[in-house]
mmCIF file of N, CA, C and O and ligand atoms in Angstrom:
data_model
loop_
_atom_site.group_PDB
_atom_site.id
_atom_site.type_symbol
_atom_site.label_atom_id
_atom_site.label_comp_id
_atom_site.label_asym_id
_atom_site.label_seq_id
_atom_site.Cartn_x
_atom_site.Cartn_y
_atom_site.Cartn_z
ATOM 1 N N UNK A 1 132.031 99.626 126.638
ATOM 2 C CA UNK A 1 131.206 99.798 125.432
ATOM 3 C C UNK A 1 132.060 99.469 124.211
ATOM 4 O O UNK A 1 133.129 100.079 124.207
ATOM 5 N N UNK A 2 131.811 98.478 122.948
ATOM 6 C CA UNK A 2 132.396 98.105 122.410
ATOM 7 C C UNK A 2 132.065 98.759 120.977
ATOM 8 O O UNK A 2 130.895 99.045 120.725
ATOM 9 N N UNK A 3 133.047 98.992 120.068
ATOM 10 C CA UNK A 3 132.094 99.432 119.098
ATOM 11 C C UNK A 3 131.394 98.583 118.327
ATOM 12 O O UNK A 3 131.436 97.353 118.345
ATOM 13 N N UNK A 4 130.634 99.417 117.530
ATOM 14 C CA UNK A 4 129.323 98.068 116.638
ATOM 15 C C UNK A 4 130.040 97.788 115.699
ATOM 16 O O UNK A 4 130.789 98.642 115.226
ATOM 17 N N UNK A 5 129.992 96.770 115.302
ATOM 18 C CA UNK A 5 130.428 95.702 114.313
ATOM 19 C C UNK A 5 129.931 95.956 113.088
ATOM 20 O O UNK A 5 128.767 96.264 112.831
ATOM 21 N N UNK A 6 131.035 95.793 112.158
ATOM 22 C CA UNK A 6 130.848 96.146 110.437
ATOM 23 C C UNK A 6 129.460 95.456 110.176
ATOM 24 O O UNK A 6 129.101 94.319 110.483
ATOM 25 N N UNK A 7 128.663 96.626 109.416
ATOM 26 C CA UNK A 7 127.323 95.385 108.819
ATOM 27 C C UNK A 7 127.957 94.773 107.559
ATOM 28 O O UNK A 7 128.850 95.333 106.923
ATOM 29 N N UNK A 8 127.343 93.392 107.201
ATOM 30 C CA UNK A 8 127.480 92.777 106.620
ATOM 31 C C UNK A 8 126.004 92.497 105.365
ATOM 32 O O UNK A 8 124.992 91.903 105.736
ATOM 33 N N UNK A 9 126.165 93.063 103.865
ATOM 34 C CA UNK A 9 125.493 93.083 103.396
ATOM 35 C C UNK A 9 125.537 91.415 102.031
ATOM 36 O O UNK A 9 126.452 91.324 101.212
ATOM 37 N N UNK A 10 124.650 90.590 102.099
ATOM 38 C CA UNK A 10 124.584 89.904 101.328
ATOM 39 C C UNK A 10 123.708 89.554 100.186
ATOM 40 O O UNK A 10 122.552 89.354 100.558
ATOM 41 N N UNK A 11 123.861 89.443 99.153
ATOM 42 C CA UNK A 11 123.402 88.985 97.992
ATOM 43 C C UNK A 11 122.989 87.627 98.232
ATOM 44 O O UNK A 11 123.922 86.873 98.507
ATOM 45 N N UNK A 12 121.489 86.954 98.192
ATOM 46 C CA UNK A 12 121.212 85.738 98.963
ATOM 47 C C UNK A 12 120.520 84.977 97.607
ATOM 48 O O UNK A 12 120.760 83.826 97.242
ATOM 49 N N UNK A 13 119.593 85.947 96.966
ATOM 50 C CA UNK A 13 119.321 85.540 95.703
ATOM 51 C C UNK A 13 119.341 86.701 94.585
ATOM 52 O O UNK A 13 119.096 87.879 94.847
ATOM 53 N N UNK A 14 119.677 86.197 93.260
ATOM 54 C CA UNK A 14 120.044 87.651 92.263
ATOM 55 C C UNK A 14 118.371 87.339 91.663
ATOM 56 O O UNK A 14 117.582 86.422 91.434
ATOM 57 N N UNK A 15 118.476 88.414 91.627
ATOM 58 C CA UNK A 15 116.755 88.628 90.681
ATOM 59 C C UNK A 15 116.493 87.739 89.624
ATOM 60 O O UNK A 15 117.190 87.586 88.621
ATOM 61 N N UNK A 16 115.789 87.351 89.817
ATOM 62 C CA UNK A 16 115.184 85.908 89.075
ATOM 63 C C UNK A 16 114.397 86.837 87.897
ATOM 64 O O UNK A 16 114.493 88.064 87.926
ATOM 65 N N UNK A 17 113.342 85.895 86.505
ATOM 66 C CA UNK A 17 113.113 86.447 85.814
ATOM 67 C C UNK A 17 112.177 87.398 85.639
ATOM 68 O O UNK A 17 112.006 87.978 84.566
ATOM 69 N N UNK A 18 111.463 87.628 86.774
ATOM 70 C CA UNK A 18 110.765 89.025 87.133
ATOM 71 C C UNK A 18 111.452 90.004 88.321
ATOM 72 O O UNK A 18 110.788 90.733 89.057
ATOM 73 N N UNK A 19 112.888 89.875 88.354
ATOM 74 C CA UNK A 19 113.312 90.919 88.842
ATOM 75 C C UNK A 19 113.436 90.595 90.261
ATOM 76 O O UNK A 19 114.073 91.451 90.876
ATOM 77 N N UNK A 20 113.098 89.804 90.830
ATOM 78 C CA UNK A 20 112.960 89.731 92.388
ATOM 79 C C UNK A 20 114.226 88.866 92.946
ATOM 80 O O UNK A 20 114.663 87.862 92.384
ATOM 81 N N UNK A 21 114.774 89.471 94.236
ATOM 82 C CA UNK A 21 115.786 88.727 94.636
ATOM 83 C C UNK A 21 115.835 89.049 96.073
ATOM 84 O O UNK A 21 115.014 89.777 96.629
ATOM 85 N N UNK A 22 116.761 88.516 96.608
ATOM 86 C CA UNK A 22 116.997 88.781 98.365
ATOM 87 C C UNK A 22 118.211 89.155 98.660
ATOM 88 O O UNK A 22 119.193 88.862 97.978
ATOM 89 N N UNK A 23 118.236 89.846 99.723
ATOM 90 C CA UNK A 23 119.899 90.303 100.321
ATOM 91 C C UNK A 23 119.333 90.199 101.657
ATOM 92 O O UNK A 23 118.207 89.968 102.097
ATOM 93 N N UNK A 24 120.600 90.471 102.217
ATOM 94 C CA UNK A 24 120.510 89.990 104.021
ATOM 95 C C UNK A 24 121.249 91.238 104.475
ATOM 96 O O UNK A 24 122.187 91.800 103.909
ATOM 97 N N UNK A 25 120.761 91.494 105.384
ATOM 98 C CA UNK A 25 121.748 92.628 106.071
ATOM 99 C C UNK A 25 122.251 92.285 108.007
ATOM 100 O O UNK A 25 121.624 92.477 109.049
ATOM 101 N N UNK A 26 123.236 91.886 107.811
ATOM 102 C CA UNK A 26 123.866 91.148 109.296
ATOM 103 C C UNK A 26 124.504 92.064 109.823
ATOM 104 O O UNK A 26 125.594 92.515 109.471
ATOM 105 N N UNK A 27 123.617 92.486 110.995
ATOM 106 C CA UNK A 27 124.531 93.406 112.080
ATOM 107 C C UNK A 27 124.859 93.291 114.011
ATOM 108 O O UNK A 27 123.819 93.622 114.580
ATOM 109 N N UNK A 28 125.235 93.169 114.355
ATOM 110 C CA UNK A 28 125.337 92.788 115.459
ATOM 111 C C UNK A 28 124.860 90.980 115.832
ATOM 112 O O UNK A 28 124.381 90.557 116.884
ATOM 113 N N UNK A 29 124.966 90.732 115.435
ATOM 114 C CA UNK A 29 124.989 88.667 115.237
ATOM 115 C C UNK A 29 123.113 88.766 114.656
ATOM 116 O O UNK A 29 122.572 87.693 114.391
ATOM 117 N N UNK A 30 122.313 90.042 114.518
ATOM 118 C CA UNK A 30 121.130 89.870 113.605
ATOM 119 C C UNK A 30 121.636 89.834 112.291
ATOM 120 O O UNK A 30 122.624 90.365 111.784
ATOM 121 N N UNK A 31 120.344 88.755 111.636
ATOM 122 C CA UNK A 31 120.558 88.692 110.264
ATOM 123 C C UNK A 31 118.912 89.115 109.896
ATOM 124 O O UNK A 31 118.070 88.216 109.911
ATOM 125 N N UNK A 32 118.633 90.101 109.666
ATOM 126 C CA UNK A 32 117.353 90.547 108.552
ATOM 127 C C UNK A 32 117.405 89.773 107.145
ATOM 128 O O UNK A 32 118.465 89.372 106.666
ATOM 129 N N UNK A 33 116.356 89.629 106.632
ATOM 130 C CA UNK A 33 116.411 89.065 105.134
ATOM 131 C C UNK A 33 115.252 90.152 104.385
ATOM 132 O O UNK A 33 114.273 90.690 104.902
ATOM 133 N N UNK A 34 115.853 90.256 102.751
ATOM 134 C CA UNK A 34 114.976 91.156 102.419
ATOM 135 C C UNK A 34 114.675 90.896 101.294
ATOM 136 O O UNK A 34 115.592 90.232 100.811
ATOM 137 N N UNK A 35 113.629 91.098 100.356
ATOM 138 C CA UNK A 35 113.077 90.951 99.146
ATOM 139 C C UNK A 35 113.026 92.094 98.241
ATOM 140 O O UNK A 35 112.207 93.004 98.361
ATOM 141 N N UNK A 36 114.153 92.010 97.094
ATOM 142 C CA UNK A 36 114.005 93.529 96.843
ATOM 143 C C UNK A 36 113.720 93.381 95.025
ATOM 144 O O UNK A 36 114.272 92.565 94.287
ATOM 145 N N UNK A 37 112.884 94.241 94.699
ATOM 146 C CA UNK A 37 112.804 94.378 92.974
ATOM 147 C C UNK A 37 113.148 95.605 92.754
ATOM 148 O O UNK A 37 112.858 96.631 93.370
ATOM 149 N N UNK A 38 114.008 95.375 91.513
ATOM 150 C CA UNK A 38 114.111 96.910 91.197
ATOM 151 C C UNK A 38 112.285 97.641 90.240
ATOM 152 O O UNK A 38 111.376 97.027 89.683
ATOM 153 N N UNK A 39 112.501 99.073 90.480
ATOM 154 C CA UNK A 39 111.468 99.704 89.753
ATOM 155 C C UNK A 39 111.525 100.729 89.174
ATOM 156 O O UNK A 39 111.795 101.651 89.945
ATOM 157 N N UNK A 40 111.353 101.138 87.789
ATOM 158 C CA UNK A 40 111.629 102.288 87.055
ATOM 159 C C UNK A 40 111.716 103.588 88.063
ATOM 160 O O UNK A 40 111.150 103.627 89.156
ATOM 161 N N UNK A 41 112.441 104.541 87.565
ATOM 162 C CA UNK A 41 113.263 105.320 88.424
ATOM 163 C C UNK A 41 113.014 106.692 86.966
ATOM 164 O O UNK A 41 113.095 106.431 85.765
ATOM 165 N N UNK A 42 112.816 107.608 87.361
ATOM 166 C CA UNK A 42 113.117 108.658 85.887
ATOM 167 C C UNK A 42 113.749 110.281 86.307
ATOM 168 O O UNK A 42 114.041 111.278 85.646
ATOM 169 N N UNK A 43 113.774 109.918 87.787
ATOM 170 C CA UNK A 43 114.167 111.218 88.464
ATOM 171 C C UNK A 43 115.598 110.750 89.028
ATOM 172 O O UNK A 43 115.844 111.031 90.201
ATOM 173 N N UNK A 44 116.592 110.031 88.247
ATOM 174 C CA UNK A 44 117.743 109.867 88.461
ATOM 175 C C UNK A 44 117.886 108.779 89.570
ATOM 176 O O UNK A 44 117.087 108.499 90.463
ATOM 177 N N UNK A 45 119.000 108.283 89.311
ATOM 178 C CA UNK A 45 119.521 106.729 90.496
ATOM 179 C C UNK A 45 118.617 105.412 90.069
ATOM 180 O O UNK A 45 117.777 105.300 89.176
ATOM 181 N N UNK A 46 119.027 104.603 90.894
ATOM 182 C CA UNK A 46 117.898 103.797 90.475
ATOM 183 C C UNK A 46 117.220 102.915 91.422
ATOM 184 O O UNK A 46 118.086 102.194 91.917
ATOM 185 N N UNK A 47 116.134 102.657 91.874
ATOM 186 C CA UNK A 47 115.092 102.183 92.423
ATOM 187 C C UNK A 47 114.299 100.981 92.716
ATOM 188 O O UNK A 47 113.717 100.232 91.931
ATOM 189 N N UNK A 48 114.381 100.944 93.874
ATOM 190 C CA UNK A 48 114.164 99.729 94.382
ATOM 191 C C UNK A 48 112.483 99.765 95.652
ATOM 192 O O UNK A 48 112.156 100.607 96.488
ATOM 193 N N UNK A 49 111.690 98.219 95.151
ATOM 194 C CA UNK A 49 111.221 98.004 96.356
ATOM 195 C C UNK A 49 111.864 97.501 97.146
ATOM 196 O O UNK A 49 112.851 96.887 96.741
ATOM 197 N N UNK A 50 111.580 97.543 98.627
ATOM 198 C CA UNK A 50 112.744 96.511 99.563
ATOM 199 C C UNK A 50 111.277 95.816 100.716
ATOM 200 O O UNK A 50 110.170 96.320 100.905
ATOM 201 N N UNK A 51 111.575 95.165 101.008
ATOM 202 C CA UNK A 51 110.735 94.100 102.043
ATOM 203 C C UNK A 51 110.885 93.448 102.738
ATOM 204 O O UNK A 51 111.037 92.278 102.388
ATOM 205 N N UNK A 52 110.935 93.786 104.115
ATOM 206 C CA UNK A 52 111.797 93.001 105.353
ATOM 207 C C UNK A 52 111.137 92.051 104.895
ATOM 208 O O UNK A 52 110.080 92.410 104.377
ATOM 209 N N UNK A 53 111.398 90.661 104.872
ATOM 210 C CA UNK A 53 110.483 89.263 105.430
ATOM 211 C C UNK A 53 109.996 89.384 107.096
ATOM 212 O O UNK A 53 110.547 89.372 108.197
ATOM 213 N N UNK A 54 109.037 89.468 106.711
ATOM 214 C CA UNK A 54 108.226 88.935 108.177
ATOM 215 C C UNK A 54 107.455 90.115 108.547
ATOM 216 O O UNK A 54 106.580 90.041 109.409
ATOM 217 N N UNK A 55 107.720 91.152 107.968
ATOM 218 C CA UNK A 55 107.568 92.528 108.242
ATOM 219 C C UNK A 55 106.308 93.129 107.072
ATOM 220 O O UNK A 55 106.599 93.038 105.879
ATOM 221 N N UNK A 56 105.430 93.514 107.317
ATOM 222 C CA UNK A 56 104.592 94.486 106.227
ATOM 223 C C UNK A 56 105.230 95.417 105.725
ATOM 224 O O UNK A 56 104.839 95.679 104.587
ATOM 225 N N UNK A 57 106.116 96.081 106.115
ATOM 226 C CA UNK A 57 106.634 97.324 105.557
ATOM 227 C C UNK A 57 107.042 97.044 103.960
ATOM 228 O O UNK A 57 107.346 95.935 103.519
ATOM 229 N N UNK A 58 107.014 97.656 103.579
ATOM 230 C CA UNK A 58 107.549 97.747 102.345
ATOM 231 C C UNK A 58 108.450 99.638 101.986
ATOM 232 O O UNK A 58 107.734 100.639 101.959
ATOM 233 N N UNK A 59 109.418 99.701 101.846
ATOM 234 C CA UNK A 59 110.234 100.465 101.539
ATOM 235 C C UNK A 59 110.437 100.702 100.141
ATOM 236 O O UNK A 59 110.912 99.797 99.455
ATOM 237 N N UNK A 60 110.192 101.605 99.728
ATOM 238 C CA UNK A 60 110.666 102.454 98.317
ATOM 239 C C UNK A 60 112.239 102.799 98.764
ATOM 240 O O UNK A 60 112.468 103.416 99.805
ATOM 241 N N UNK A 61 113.106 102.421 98.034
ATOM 242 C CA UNK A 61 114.769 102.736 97.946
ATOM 243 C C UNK A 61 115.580 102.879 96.758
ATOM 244 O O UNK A 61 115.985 102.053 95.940
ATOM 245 N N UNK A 62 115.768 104.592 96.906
ATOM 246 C CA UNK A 62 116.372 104.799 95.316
ATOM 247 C C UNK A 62 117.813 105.050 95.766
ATOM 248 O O UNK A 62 117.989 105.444 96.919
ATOM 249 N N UNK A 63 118.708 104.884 95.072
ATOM 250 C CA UNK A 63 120.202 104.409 95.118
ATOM 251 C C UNK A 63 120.913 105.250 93.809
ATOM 252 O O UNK A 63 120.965 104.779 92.673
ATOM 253 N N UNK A 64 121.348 106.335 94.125
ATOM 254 C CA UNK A 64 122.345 107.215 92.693
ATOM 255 C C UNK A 64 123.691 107.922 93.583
ATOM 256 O O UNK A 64 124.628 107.395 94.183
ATOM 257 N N UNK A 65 123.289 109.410 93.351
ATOM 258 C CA UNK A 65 124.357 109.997 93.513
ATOM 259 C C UNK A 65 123.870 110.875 94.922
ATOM 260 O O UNK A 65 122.728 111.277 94.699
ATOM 261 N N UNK A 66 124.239 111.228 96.021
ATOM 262 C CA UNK A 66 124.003 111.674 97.399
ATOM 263 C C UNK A 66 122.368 112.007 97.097
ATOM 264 O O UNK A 66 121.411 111.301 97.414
ATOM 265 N N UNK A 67 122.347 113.426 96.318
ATOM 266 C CA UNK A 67 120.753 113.939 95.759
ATOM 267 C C UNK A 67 119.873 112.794 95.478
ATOM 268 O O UNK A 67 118.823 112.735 96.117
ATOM 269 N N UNK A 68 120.127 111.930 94.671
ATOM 270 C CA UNK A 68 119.391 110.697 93.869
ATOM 271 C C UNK A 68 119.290 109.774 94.915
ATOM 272 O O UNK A 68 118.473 108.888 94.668
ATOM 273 N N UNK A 69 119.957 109.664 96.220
ATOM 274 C CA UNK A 69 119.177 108.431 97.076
ATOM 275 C C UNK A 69 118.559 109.079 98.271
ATOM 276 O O UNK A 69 119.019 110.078 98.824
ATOM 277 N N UNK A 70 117.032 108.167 98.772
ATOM 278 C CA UNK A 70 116.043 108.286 99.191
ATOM 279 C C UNK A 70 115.943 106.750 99.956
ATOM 280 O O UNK A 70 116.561 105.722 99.679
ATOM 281 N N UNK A 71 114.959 106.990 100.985
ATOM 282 C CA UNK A 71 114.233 105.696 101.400
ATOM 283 C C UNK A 71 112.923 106.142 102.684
ATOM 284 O O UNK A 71 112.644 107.253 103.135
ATOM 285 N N UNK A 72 112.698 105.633 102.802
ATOM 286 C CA UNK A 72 110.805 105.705 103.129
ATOM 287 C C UNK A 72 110.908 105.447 104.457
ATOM 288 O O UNK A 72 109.933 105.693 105.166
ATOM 289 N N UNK A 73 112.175 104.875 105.065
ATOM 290 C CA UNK A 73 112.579 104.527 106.737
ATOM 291 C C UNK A 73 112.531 105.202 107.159
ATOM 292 O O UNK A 73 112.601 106.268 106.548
ATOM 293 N N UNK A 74 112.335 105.191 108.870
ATOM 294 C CA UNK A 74 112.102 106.211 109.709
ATOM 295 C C UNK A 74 113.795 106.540 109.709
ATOM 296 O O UNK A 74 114.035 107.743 109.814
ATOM 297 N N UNK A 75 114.914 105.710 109.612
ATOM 298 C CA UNK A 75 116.369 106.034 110.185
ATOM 299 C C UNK A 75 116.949 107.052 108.839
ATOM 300 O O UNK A 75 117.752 107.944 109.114
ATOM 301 N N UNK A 76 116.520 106.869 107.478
ATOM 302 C CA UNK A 76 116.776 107.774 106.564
ATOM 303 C C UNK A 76 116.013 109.012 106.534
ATOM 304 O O UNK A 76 116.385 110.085 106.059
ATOM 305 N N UNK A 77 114.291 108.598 107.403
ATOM 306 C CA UNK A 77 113.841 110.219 107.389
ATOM 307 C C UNK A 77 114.556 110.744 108.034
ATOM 308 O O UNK A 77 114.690 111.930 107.732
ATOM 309 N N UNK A 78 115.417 110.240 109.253
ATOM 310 C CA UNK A 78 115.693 110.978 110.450
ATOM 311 C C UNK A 78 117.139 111.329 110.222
ATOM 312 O O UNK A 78 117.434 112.228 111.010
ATOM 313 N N UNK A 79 117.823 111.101 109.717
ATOM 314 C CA UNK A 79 119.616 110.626 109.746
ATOM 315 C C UNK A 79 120.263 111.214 108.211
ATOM 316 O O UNK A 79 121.362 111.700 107.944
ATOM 317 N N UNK A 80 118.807 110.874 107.187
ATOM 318 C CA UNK A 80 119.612 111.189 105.865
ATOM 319 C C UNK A 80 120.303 109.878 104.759
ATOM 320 O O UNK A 80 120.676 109.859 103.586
ATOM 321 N N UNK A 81 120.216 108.822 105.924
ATOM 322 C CA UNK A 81 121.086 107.544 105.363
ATOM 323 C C UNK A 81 120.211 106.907 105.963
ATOM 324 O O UNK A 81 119.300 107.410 106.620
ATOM 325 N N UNK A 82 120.540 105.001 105.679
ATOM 326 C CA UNK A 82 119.969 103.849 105.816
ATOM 327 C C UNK A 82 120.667 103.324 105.866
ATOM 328 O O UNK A 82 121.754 103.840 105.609
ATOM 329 N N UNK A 83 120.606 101.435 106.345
ATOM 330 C CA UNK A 83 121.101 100.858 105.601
ATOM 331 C C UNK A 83 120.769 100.010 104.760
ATOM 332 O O UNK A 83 121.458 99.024 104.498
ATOM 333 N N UNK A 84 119.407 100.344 104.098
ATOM 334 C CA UNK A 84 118.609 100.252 102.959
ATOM 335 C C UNK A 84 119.594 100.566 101.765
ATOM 336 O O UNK A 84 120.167 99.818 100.974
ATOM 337 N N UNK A 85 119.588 101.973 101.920
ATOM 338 C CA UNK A 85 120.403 102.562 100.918
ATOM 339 C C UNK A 85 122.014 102.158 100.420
ATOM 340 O O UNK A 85 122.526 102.050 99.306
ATOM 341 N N UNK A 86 122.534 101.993 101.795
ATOM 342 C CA UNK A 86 123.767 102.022 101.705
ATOM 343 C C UNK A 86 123.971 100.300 101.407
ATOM 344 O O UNK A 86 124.962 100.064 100.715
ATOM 345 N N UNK A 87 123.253 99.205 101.792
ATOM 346 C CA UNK A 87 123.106 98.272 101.503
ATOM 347 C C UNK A 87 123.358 98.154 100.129
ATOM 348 O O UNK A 87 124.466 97.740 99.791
ATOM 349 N N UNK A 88 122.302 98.525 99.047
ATOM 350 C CA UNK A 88 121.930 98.142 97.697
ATOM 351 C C UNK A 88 123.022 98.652 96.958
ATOM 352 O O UNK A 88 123.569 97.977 96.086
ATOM 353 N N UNK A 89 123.524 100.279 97.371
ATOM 354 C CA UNK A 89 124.889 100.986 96.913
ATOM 355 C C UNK A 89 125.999 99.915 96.911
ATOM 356 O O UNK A 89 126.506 99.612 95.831
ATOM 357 N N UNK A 90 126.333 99.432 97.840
ATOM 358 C CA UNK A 90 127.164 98.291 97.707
ATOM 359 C C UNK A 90 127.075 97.493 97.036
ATOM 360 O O UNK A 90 127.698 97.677 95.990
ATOM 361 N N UNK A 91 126.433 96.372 97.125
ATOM 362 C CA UNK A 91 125.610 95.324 95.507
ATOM 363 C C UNK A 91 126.258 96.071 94.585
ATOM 364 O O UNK A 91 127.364 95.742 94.157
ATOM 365 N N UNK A 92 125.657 97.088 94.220
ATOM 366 C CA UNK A 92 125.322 97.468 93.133
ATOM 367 C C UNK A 92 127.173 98.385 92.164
ATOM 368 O O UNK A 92 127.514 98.431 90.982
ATOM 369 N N UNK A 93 128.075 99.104 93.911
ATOM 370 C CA UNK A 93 129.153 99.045 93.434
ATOM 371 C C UNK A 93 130.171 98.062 93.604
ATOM 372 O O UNK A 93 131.368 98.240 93.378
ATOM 373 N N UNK A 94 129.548 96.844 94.082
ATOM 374 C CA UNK A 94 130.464 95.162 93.631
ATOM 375 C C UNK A 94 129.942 94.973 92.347
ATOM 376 O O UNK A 94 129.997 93.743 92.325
ATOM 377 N N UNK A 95 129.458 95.300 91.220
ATOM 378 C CA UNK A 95 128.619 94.717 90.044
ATOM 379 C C UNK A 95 127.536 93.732 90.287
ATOM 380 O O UNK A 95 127.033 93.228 89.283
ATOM 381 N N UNK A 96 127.104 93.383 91.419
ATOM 382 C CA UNK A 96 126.398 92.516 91.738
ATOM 383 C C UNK A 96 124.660 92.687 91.400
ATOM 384 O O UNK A 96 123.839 91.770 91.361
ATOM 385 N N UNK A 97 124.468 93.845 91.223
ATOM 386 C CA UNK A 97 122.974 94.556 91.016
ATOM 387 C C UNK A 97 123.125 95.225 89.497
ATOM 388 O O UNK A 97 122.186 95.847 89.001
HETATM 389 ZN ZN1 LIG B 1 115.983 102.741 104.715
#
């Protein structure tokens, strides 16, 4: 049993002039692609739609301080974390978001 391999979070497009952009999240030789806008936030952190491509789901993902992040996934209802969350946290502590 090998262990799982670092995910790999990418910045694919930066939010264009209504806010919309893509990141990729590569884990185990999968690459997901995602469509994410940010959206006013007033209860602290800050907030994101997220949108697998290919997928209906659509995910609400707020990104602050442990309290201040949230996400709408079954692996954050269940676990507490994502890698929704922990995805955009990154972006966002490269300056990239
Ligand atoms: Zn999530």
């Amino acid at each position: 049993m090998t262990a799982r391999r670092p995910r790999l979070i990418r910045l694919i497009r930066r939010p264009d002039g209504n806010g919309v952009g893509v990141f990729s999240i590569t884990q185990d030789c999968r690459t997901q692609y995602y469509v994410f806008k940010e959206i006013p936030c007033a209860i602290g952190g800050r907030a994101f739609a997220v949108h697998r491509i290919g997928l209906a789901n659509v995910y609400h993902v707020r990104v602050g301080a442990p309290k201040e992040s949230s996400c709408e996934c079954l692996g954050f209802l269940r676990h507490g974390r994502c890698k929704h969350v922990q995805g955009l946290a990154a972006l966002i502590g490269h300056g990239m978001l």
